[in-house]
C-alpha positions as semicolon CSV with decimal commas, in nm:
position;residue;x (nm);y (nm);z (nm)
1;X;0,559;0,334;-1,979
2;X;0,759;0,572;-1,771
3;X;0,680;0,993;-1,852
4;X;1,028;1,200;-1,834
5;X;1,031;1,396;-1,582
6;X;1,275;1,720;-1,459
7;X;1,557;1,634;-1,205
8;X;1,399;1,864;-0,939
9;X;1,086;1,594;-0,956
10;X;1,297;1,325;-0,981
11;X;1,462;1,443;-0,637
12;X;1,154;1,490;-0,459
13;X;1,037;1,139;-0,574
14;X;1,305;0,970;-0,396
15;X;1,276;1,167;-0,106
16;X;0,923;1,070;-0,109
17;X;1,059;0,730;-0,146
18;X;1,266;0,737;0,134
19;X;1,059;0,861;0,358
20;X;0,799;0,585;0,313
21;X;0,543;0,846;0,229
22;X;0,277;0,654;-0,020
23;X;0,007;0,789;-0,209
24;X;-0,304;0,738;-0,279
25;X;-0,548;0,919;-0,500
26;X;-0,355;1,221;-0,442
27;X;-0,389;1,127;-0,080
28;X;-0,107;1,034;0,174
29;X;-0,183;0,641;0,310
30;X;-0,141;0,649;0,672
31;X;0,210;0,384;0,751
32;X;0,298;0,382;1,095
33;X;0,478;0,045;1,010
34;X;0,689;-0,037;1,322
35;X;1,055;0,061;1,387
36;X;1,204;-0,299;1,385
37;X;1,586;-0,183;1,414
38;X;1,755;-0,295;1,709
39;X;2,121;-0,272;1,809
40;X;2,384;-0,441;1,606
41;X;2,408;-0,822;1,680
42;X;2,783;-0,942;1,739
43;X;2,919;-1,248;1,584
44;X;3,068;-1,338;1,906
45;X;2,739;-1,290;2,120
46;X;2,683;-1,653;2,204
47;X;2,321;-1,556;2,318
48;X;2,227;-1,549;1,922
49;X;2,384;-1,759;1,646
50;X;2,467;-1,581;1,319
51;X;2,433;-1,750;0,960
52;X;2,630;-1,611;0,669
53;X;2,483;-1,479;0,404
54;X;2,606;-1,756;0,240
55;X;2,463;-2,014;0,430
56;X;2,312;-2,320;0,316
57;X;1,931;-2,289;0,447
58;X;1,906;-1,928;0,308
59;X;1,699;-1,905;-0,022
60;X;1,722;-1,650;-0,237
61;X;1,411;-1,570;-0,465
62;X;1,516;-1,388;-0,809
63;X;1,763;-1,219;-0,901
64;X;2,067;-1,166;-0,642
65;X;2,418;-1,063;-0,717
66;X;2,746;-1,282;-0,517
67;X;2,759;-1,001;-0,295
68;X;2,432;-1,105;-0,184
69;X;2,228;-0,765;-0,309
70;X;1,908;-0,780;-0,473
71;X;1,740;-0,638;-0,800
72;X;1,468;-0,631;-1,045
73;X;1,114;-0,619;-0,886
74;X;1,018;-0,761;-0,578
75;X;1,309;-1,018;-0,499
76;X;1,321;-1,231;-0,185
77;X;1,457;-1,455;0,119
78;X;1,305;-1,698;0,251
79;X;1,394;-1,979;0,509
80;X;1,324;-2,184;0,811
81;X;1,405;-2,159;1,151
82;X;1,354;-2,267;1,497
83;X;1,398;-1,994;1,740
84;X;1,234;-1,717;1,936
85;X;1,365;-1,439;1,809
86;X;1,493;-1,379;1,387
87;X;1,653;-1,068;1,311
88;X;1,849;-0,979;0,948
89;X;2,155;-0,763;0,917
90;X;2,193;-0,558;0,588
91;X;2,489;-0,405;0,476
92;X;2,635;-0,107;0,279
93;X;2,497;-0,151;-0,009
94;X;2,089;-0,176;0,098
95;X;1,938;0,156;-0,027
96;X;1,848;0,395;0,221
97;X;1,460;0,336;0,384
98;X;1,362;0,076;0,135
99;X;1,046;-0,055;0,276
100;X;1,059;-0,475;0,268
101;X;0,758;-0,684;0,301
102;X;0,782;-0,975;0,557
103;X;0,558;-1,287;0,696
104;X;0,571;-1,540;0,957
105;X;0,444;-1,862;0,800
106;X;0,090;-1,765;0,629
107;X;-0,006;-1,480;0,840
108;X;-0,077;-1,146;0,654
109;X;0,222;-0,956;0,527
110;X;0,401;-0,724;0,757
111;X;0,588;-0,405;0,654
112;X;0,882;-0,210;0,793
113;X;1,164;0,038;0,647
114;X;1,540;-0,056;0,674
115;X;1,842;0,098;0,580
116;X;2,248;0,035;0,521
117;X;2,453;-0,136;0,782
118;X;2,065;-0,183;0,993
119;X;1,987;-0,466;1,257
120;X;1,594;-0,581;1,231
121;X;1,452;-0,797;1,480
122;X;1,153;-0,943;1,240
123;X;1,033;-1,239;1,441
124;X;0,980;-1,286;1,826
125;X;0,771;-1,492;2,047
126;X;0,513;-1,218;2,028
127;X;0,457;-1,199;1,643
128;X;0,147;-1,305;1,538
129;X;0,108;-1,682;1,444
130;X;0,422;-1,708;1,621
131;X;0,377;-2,102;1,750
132;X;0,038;-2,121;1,625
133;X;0,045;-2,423;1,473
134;X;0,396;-2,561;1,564
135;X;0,506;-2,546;1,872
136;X;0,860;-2,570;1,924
137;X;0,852;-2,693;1,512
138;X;1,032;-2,506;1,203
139;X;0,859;-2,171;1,098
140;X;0,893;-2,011;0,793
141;X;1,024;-1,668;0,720
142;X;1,001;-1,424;0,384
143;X;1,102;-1,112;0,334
144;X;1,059;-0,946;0,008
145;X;1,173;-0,594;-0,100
146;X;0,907;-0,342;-0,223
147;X;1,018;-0,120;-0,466
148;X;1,168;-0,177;-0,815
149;X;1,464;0,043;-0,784
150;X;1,607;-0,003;-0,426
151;X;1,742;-0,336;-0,293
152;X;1,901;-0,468;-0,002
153;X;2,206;-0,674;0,112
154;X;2,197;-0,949;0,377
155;X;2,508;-0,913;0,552
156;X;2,379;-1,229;0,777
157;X;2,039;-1,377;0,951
158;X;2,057;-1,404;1,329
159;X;1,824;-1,635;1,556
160;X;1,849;-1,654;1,939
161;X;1,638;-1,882;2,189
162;X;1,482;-2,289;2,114
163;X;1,655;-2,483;1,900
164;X;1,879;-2,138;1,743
165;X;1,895;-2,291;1,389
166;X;1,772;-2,194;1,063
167;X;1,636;-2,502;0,856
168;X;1,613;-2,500;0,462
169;X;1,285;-2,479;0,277
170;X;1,215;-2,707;0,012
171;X;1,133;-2,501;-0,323
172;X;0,853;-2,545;-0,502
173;X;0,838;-2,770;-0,824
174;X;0,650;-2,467;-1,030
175;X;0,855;-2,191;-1,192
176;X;0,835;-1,880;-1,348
177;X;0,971;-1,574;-1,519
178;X;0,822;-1,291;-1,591
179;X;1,037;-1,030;-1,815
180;X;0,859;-0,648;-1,858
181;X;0,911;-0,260;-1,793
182;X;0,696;-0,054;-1,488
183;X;0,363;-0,187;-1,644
184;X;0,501;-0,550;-1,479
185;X;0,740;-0,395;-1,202
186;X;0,450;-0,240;-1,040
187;X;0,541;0,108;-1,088
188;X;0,276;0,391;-0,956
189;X;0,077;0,105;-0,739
190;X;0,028;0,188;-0,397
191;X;0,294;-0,031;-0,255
192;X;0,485;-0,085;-0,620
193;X;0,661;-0,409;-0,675
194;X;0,402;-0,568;-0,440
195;X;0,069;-0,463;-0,545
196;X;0,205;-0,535;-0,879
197;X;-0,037;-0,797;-1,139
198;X;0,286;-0,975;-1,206
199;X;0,306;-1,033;-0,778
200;X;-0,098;-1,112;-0,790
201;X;-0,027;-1,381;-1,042
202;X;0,258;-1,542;-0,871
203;X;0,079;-1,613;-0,532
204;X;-0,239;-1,588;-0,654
205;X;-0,160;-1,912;-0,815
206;X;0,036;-2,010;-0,509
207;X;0,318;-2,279;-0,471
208;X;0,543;-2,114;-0,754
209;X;0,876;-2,015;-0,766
210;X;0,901;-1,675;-0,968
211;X;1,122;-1,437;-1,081
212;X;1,041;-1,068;-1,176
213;X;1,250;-0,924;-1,424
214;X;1,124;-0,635;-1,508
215;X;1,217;-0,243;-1,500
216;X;1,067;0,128;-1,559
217;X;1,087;0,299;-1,858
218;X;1,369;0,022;-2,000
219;X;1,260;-0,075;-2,382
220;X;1,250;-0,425;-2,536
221;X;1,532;-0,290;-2,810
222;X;1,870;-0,283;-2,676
223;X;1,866;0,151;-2,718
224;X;1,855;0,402;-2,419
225;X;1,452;0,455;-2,312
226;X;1,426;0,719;-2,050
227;X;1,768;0,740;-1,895
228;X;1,791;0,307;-1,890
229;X;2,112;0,279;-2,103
230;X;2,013;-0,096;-2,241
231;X;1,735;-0,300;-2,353
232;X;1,598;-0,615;-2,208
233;X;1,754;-0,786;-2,487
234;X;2,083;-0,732;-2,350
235;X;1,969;-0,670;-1,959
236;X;1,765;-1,001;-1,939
237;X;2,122;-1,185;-1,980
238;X;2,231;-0,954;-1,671
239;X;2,207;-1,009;-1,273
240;X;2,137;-0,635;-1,247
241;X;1,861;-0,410;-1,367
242;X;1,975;-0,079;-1,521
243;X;1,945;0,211;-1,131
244;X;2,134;0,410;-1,107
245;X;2,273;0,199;-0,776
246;X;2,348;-0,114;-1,039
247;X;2,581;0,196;-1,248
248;X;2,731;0,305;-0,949
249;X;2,848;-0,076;-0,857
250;X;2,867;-0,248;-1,186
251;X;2,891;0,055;-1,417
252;X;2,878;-0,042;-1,798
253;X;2,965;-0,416;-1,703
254;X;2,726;-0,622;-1,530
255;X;2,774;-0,962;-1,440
256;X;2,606;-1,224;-1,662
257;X;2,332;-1,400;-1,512
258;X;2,410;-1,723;-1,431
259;X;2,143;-1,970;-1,598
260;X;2,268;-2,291;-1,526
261;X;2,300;-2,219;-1,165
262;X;1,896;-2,169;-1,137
263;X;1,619;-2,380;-1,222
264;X;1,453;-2,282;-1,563
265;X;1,133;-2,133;-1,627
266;X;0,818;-2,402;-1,695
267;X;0,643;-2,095;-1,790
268;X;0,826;-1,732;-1,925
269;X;0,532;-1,415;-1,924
270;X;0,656;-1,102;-2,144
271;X;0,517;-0,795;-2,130
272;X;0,670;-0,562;-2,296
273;X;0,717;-0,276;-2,606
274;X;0,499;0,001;-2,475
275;X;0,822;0,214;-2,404
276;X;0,955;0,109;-2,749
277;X;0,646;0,193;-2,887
278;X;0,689;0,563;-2,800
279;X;0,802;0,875;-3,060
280;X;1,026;0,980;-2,772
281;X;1,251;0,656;-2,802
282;X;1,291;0,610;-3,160
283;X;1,198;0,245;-3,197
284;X;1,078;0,153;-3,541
285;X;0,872;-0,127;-3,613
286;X;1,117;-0,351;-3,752
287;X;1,363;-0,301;-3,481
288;X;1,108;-0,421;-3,208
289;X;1,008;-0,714;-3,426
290;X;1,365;-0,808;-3,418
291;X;1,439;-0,793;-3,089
292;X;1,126;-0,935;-2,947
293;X;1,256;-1,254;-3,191
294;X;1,573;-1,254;-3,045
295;X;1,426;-1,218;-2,685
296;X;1,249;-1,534;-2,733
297;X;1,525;-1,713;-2,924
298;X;1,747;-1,626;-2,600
299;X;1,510;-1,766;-2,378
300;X;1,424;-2,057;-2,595
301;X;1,840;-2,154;-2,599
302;X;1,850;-2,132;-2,227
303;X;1,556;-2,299;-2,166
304;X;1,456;-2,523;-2,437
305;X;1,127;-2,637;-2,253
306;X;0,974;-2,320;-2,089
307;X;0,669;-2,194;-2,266
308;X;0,619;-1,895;-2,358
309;X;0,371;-1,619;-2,331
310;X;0,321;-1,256;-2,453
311;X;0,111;-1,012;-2,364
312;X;-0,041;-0,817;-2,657
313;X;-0,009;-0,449;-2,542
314;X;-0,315;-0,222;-2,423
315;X;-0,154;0,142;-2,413
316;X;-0,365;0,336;-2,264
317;X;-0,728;0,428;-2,328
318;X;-0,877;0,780;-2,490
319;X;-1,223;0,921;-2,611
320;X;-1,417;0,815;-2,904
321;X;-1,727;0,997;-2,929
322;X;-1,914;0,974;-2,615
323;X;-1,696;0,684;-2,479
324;X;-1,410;0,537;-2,448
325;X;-1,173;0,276;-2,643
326;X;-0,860;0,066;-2,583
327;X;-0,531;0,160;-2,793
328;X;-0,300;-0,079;-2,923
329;X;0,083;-0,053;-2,934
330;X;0,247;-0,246;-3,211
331;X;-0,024;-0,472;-3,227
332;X;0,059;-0,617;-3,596
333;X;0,447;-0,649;-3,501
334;X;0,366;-0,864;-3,168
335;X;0,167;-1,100;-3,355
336;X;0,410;-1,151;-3,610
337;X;0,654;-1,240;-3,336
338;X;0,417;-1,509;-3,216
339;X;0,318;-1,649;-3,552
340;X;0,696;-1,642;-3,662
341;X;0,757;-1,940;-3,389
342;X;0,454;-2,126;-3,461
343;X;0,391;-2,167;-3,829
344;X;0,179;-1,885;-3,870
345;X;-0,083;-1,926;-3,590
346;X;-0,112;-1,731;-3,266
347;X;-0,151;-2,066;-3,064
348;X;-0,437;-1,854;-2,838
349;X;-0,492;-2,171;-2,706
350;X;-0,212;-2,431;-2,636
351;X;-0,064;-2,711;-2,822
352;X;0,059;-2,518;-3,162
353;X;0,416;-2,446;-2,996
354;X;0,566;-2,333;-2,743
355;X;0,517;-1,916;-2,800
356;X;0,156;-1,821;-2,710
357;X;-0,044;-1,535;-2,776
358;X;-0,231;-1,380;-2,457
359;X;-0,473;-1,094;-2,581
360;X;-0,530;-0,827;-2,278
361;X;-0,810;-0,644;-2,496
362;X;-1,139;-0,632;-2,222
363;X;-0,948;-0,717;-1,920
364;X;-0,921;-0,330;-1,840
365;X;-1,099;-0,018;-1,867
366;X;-1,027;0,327;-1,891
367;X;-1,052;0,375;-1,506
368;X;-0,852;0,057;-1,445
369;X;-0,533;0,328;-1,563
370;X;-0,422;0,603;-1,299
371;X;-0,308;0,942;-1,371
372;X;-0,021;0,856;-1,468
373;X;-0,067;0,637;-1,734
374;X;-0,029;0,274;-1,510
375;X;-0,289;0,015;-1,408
376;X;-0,455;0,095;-1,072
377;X;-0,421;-0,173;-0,806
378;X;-0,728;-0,274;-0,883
379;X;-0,622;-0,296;-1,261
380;X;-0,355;-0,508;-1,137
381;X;-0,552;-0,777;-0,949
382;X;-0,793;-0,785;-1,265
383;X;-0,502;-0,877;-1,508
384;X;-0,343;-1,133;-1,240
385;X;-0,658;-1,301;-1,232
386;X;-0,737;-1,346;-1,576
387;X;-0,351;-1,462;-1,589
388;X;-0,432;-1,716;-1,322
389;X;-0,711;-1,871;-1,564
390;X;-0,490;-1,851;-1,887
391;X;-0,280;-2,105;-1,739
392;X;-0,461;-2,323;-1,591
393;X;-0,688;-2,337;-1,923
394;X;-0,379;-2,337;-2,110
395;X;-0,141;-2,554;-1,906
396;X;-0,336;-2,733;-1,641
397;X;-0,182;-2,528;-1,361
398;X;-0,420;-2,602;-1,040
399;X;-0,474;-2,296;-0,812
400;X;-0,284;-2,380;-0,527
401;X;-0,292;-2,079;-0,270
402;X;-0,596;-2,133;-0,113
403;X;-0,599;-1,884;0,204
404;X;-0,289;-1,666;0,266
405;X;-0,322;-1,321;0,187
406;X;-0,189;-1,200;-0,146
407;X;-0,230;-0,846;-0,169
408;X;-0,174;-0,633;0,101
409;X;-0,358;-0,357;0,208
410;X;-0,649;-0,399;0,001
411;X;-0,927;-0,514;0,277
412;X;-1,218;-0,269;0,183
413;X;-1,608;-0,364;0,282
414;X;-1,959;-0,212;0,312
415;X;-2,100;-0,334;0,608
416;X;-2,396;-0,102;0,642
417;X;-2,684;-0,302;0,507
418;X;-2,896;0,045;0,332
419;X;-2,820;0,418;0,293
């Protein structure tokens, strides 16, 4: 869901944005993430050896462009290295201030803003965990980029000191996709693509490789929703989301996403339809129910053995009486969807097909939703972890991250023993 908003507040939300300014409960969170720009780091410095963006040991998690610029919701990089010192050059193209997440190895997540044609020294021998556990051995680093809108472009990765090589990480053997609008994208939560449920679920079940496909205020139905010019129908098949930055590169002709080139989905999550299920975008029932089938049959043709899971849709909560009670958005339409790929049944439960039917309806409450009409982060880590259970009920997925800190920033405690 994504409310329209005048220009003037538009403005001052990307200058909020920008200015790494977050809110919470009406309150400004306190940053003071560090300044990690240094000077630019020439090629022909033979102190520090530079990799190419293209370089083999470089991972790239969702959904990058061959210009090496990210989109969607809460893309990565990730590789090894052995070295004292990792820094990351991004180039013209990397929105202005966009605040990345970053970790060395399994310590807690680091944050710091960067910027267009920007130097960042991310690792030295004084980051935390730096050598804890293998000394003069390959470390891991992975950076991921915060926000649903803004992206970055690695113009090359830079090490200096011990061995000065990157190494390639292995990727993991679990995979998924997860295709939705802001409700997924992580739109409103404190720290947006990453205090997202759709991040929760990812490492909350650990050891998966994930994509997050998923965009504010874009519909299921390939119409314009609140200034996105195309559906996820037609978007899904893109590299780019539908900013304003993918218009100003791509305008109306975005590269296909190339398929064959990635590994496919075991598991594809949708969430989506509560834009299309709003008078302001003109969606009718059978139009949804149509392209939700279509969705599926696109996913199904790329990857014949991913199964599939939709969300049933909770829009929103209001008063009955004295209390309070969960809506539904096109409640009747999604389960047709499901029951049109499985003979009928919802297959709640596994083994009637390969479409199956998750039901959100008691997983949140009316004060689960902010203001503004999106879950809370605590709404968030309540879906992920009934997610987390679906699957491993449903598919035998083990939960495999079992220590390394998932959400960020959400360490509260009591630890006054009366009042």
């Amino acid at each position: 869901m994504k409310m329209k908003l005048p220009s003037a507040v538009i403005s001052a939300l990307y200058l909020s944005l920008t200015s790494a300014t977050i809110y919470q409960n009406q309150q400004i969170r306190e940053t003071n993430y560090p300044n990690t720009t240094v000077a630019s780091i020439s090629k022909h410095d033979s102190t520090w050896r530079t990799y190419a963006p293209n370089a083999h040991e470089l991972s790239y998690k969702g959904r990058w462009d061959s210009k090496y610029i990210s989109w969607w919701s809460a893309p990565g990089l990730k590789f090894g290295f052995q070295a004292d010192q990792v820094a990351i050059s991004f180039g013209q193209y990397t929105s202005p201030g966009v605040l990345i997440a970053y970790r060395l190895d399994g310590q807690d997540w680091q944050l710091t803003n960067v910027t267009a044609n920007s130097t960042n020294l991310l690792v030295t021998t004084e980051s935390e965990g730096y050598n804890l556990t293998s000394a003069g051995g390959t470390q891991t680093l992975e950076v991921r980029v915060t926000n649903w809108a803004y992206g970055v472009q690695i113009a090359g990765v830079h090490v200096n000191g011990g061995a000065h090589k990157l190494v390639k990480i292995p990727s993991y053997t679990r995979t998924i996709e997860l295709i939705g609008d802001s409700l997924s994208a992580g739109q409103y939560a404190t720290l947006e693509g990453i205090s997202s449920y759709a991040w929760g679920l990812m490492y909350g079940l650990g050891n998966v490789e994930f994509s997050i496909t998923a965009y504010p205020g874009i519909c299921l139905h390939d119409s314009k929703c609140y200034g996105n010019l195309r559906g996820q129908t037609y978007q899904w098949l893109k590299v780019s989301d539908t900013s304003d930055r993918a218009i100003q590169i791509y305008g109306d002709d975005p590269p296909d996403w190339d398929f064959r080139a990635h590994p496919a989905a075991d598991i594809t999550i949708i969430n989506i339809g509560t834009n299309d299920n709003n008078t302001a975008n003109n969606v009718t029932s059978a139009e949804f129910t149509t392209s939700y089938i279509q969705l599926i049959d696109d996913i199904h043709a790329r990857w014949p053995h991913t199964q599939i899971v939709v969300l049933s849709l909770w829009s929103g909560f209001g008063r009955v009486g004295n209390t309070w009670a969960q809506g539904a958005g096109f409640l009747d339409e999604t389960q047709k969807v499901v029951r049109h790929f499985n003979g009928g049944g919802l297959n709640q439960y596994g083994r009637q097909g390969f479409v199956h039917y998750f039901n959100t309806t008691g997983i949140l409450q009316h004060n689960d939703i902010g203001p503004e009409y999106h879950p809370t982060d605590f709404g968030h880590v309540k879906l992920a972890s009934h997610l987390m259970q679906y699957l491993k009920l449903t598919f035998g997925w083990e939960l495999e991250q079992t220590g390394p800190e998932v959400q960020h920033e959400t360490l509260y405690w009591n630890d006054v023993s009366g009042y």
